[in-house]
CSV table of C-alpha atoms in Angstrom, one decimal:
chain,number,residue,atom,x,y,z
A,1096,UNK,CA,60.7,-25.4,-47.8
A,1097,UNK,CA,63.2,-22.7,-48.6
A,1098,UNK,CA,64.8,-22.8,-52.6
A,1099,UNK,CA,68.4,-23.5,-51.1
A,1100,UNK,CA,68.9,-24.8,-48.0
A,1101,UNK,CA,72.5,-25.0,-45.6
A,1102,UNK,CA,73.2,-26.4,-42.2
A,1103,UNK,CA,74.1,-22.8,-40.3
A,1104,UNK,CA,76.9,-25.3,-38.4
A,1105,UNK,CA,79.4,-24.4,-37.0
A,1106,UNK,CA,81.0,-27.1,-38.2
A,1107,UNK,CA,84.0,-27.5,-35.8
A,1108,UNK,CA,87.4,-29.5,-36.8
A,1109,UNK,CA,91.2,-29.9,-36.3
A,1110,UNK,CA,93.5,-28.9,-38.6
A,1111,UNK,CA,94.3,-31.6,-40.8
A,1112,UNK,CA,90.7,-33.0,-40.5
A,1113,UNK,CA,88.8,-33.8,-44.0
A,1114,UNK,CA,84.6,-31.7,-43.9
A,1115,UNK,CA,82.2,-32.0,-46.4
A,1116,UNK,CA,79.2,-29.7,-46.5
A,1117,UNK,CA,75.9,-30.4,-48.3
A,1118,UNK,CA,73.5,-27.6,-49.8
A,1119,UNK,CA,69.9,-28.9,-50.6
A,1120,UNK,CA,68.1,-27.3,-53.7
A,1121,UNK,CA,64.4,-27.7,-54.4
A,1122,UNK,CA,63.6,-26.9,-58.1
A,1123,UNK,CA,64.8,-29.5,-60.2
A,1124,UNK,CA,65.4,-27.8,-63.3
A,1125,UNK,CA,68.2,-25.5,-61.5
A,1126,UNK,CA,71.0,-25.8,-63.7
A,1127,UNK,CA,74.2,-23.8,-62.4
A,1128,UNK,CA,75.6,-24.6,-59.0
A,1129,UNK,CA,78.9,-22.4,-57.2
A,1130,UNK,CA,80.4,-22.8,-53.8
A,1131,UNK,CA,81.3,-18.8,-52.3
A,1132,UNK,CA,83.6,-18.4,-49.4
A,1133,UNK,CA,83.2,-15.7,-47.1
A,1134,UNK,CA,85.2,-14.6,-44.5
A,1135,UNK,CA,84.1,-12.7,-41.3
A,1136,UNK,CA,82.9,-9.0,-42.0
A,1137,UNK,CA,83.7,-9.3,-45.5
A,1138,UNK,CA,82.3,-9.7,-49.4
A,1139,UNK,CA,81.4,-13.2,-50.7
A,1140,UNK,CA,84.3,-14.5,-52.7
A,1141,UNK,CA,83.9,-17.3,-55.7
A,1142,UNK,CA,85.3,-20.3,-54.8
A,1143,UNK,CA,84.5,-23.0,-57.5
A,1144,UNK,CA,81.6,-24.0,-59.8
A,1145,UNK,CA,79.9,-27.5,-59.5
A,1146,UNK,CA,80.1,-29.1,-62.6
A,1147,UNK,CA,77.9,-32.5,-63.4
A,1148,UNK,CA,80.8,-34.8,-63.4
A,1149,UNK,CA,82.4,-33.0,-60.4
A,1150,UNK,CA,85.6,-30.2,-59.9
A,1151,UNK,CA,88.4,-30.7,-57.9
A,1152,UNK,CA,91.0,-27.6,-57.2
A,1153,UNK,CA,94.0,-28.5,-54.6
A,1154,UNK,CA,92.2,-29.8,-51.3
A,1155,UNK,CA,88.7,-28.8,-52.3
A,1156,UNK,CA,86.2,-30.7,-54.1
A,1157,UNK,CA,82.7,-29.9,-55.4
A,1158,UNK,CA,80.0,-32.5,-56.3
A,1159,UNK,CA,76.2,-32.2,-58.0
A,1160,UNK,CA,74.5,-35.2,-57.5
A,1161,UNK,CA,71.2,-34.4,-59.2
A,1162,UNK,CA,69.2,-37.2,-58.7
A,1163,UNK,CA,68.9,-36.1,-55.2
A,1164,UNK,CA,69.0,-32.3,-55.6
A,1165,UNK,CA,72.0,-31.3,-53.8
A,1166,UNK,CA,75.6,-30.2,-54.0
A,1167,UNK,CA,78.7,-31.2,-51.9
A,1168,UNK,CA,82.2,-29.3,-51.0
A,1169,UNK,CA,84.8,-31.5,-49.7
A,1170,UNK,CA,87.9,-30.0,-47.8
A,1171,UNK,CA,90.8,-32.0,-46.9
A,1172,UNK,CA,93.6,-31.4,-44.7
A,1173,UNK,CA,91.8,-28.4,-43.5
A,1174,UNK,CA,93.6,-25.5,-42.4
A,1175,UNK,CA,93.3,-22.6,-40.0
A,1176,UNK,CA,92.8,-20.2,-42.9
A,1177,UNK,CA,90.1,-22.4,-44.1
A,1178,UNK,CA,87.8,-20.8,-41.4
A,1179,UNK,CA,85.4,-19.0,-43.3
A,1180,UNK,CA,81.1,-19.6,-43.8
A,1181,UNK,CA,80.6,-21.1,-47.0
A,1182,UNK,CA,78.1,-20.3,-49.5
A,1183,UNK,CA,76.1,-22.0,-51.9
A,1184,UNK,CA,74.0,-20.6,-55.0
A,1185,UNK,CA,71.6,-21.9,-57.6
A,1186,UNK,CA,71.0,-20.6,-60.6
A,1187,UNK,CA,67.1,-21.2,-61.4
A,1188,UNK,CA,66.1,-22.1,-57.3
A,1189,UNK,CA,63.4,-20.0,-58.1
A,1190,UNK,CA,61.7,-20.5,-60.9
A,1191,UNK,CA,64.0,-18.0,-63.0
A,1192,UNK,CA,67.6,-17.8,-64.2
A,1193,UNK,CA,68.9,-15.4,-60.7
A,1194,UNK,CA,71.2,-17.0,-58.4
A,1195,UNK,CA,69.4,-17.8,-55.0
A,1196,UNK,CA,71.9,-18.2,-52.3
A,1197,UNK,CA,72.0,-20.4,-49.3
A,1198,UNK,CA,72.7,-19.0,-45.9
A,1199,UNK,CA,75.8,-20.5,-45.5
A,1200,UNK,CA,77.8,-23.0,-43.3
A,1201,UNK,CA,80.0,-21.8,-40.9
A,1202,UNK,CA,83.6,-24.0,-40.3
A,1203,UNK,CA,86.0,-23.5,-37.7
A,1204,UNK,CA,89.3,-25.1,-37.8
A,1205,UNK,CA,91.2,-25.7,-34.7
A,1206,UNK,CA,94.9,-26.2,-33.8
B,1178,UNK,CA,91.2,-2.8,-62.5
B,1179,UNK,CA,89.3,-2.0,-59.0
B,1180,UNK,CA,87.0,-4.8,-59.3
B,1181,UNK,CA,83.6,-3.7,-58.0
B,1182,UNK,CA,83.2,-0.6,-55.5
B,1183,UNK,CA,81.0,0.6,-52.9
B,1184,UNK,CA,80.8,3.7,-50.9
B,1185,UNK,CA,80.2,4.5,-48.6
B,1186,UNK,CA,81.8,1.5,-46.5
B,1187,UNK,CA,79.4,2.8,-43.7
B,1188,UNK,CA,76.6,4.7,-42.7
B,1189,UNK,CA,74.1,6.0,-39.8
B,1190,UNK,CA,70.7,7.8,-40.7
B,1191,UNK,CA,67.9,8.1,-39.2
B,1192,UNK,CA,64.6,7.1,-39.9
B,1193,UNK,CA,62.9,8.7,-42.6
B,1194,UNK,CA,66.1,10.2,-44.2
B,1195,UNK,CA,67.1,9.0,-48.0
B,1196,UNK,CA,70.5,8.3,-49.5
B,1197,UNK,CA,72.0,6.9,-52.0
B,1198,UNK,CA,74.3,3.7,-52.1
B,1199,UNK,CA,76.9,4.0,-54.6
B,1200,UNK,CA,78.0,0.7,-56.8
B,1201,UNK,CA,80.7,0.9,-59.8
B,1202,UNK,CA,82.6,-2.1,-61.4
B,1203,UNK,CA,85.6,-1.8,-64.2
B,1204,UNK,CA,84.9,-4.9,-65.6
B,1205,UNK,CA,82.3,-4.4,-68.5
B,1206,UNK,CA,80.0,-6.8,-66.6
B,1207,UNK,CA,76.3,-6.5,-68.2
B,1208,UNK,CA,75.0,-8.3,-64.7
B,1209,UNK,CA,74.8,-5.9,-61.7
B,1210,UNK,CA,72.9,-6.4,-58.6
B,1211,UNK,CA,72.2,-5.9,-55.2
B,1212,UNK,CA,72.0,-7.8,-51.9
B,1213,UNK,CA,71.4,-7.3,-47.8
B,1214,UNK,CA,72.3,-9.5,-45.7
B,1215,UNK,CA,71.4,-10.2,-42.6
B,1216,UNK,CA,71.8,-12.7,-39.5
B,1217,UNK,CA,70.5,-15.8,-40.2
B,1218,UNK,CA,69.2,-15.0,-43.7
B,1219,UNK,CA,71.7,-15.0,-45.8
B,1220,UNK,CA,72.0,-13.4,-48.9
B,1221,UNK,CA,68.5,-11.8,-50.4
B,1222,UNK,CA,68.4,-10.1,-53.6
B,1223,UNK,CA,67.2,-6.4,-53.8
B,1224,UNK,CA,67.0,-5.5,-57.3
B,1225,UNK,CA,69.3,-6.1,-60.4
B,1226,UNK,CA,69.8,-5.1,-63.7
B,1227,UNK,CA,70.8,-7.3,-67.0
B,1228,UNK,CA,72.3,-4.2,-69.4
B,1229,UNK,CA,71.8,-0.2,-69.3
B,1230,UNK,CA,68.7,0.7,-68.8
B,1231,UNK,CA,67.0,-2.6,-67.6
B,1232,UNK,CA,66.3,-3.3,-64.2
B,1233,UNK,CA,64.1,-5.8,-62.2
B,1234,UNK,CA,62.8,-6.4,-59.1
B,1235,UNK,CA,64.3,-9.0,-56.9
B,1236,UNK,CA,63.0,-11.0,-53.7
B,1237,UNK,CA,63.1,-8.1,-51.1
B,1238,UNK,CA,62.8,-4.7,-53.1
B,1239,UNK,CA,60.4,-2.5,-51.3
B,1240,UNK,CA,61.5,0.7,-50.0
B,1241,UNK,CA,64.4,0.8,-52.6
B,1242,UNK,CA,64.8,2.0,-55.8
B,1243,UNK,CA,67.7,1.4,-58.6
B,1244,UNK,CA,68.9,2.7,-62.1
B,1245,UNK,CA,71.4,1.8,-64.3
B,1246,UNK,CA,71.8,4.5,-66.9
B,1247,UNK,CA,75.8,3.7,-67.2
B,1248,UNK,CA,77.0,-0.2,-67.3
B,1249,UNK,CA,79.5,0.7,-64.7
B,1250,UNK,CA,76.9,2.4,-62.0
B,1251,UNK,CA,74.3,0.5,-59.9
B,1252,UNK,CA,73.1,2.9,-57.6
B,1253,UNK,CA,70.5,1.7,-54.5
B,1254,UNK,CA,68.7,4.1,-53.6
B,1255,UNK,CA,66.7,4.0,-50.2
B,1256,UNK,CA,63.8,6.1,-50.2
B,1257,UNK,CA,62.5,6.9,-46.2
B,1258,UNK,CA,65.3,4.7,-44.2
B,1259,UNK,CA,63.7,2.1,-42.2
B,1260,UNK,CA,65.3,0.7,-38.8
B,1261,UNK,CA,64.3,-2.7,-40.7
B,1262,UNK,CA,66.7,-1.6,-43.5
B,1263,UNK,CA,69.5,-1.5,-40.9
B,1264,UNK,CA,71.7,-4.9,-42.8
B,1265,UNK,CA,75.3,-5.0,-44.9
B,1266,UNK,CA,74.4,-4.2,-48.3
B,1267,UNK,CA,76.6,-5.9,-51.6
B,1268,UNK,CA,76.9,-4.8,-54.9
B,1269,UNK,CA,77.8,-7.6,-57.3
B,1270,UNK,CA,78.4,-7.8,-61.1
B,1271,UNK,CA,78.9,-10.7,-63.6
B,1272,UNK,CA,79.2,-11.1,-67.2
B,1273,UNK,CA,76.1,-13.0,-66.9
B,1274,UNK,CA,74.1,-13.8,-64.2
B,1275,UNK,CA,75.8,-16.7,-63.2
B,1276,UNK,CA,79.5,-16.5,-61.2
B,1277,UNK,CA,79.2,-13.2,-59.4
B,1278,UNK,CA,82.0,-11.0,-57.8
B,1279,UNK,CA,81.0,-8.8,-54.9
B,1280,UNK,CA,82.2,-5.8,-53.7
B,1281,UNK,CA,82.9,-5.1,-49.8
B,1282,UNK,CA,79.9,-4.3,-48.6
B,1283,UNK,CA,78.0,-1.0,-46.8
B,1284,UNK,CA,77.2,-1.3,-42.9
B,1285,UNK,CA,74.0,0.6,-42.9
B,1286,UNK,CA,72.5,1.0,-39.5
B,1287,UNK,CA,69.3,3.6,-39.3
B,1288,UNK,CA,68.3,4.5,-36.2
């Protein structure tokens, strides 16, 4: 089973429509979670850290739910420029304190 | 401040050659590292370095080499080009090793 694992999508939705991703971790004793945004051809961008009690910033929202060892990012009222594959990384996947990346979760938004 | 650099932003070789992947950040980060990424594996870690003069190996380091004698230079060296080593290469620094900020990537492609 890979450290941090993604479903590759596409996820595919109309503008306006409200998507949630999921990203699995395996080591239990990870403790710092971050969703990264990454448009096509182009450098993975920070988007928001997962705290325990949860974030929220404008439409998106990041959860940790520990107990079953994964993270959330919630979009609402999607827009086009929304489209992007969305990253998640763990600090200490892997045994150590490196951030191990998922391989991301492509979303298309629609008119 | 320029954030963190790469050049070059592309780049043919052939197999055997060697060259040299340039990385600089302006941001007194004491975290640098490096990363290929490739279709449907997502981001893999190369080598990185936590200060001047400390580096470490990462998941996928053979057939590159790195130093950090400055904390604003990372350079990824690639030692006999590989067509395997054809990817898009990221440089990324942090002020630890947790949020990171990448800079735009190298297209390598070796023939």
């Amino acid at each position: 089973r890979k450290e941090v694992e993604q479903d590759p999508g596409p996820f595919n939705v109309p503008e306006g429509a409200t998507v949630a991703f999921n990203c699995t971790y395996s080591n239990s004793a990870s403790q710092s979670f971050f969703w990264y945004r990454q448009d096509c051809r182009k450098e993975p961008k920070l988007l928001m850290s997962v705290y325990s009690s949860g974030n929220e910033d404008g439409r998106f929202t990041a959860q940790l739910n520990r107990a079953s060892q994964y993270i959330s990012l919630l979009i609402r009222d999607s827009k086009l420029s929304d489209s992007a594959t969305y990253l998640c990384a763990v600090n200490g996947a892997g045994g150590s304190y490196i951030p191990t990346f998922g391989r991301g979760t492509s979303l298309i938004v629609h008119p | 401040n320029a954030g963190v650099t790469q050049t070059p932003k592309f780049q043919v070789l052939k197999t055997g050659q060697s060259m040299t992947l340039q990385c600089a950040q302006d941001m007194n980060h004491e975290y640098m590292s490096w990363y290929r990424q490739d279709p449907g594996m997502g981001l893999r870690l190369i080598h990185y370095s936590v200060g001047a003069g400390i580096t470490d190996q990462g998941e996928v380091p053979n057939g590159y080499n790195v130093s950090r004698s400055t904390t604003e230079d990372f350079p990824l060296r690639l030692l006999s080009a590989a067509p395997s080593q054809t990817s898009v290469y990221f440089c990324a620094s942090g002020r630890g090793v947790e949020t990171q900020y990448f800079g735009p990537g190298t297209r390598l492609l070796v023939l």
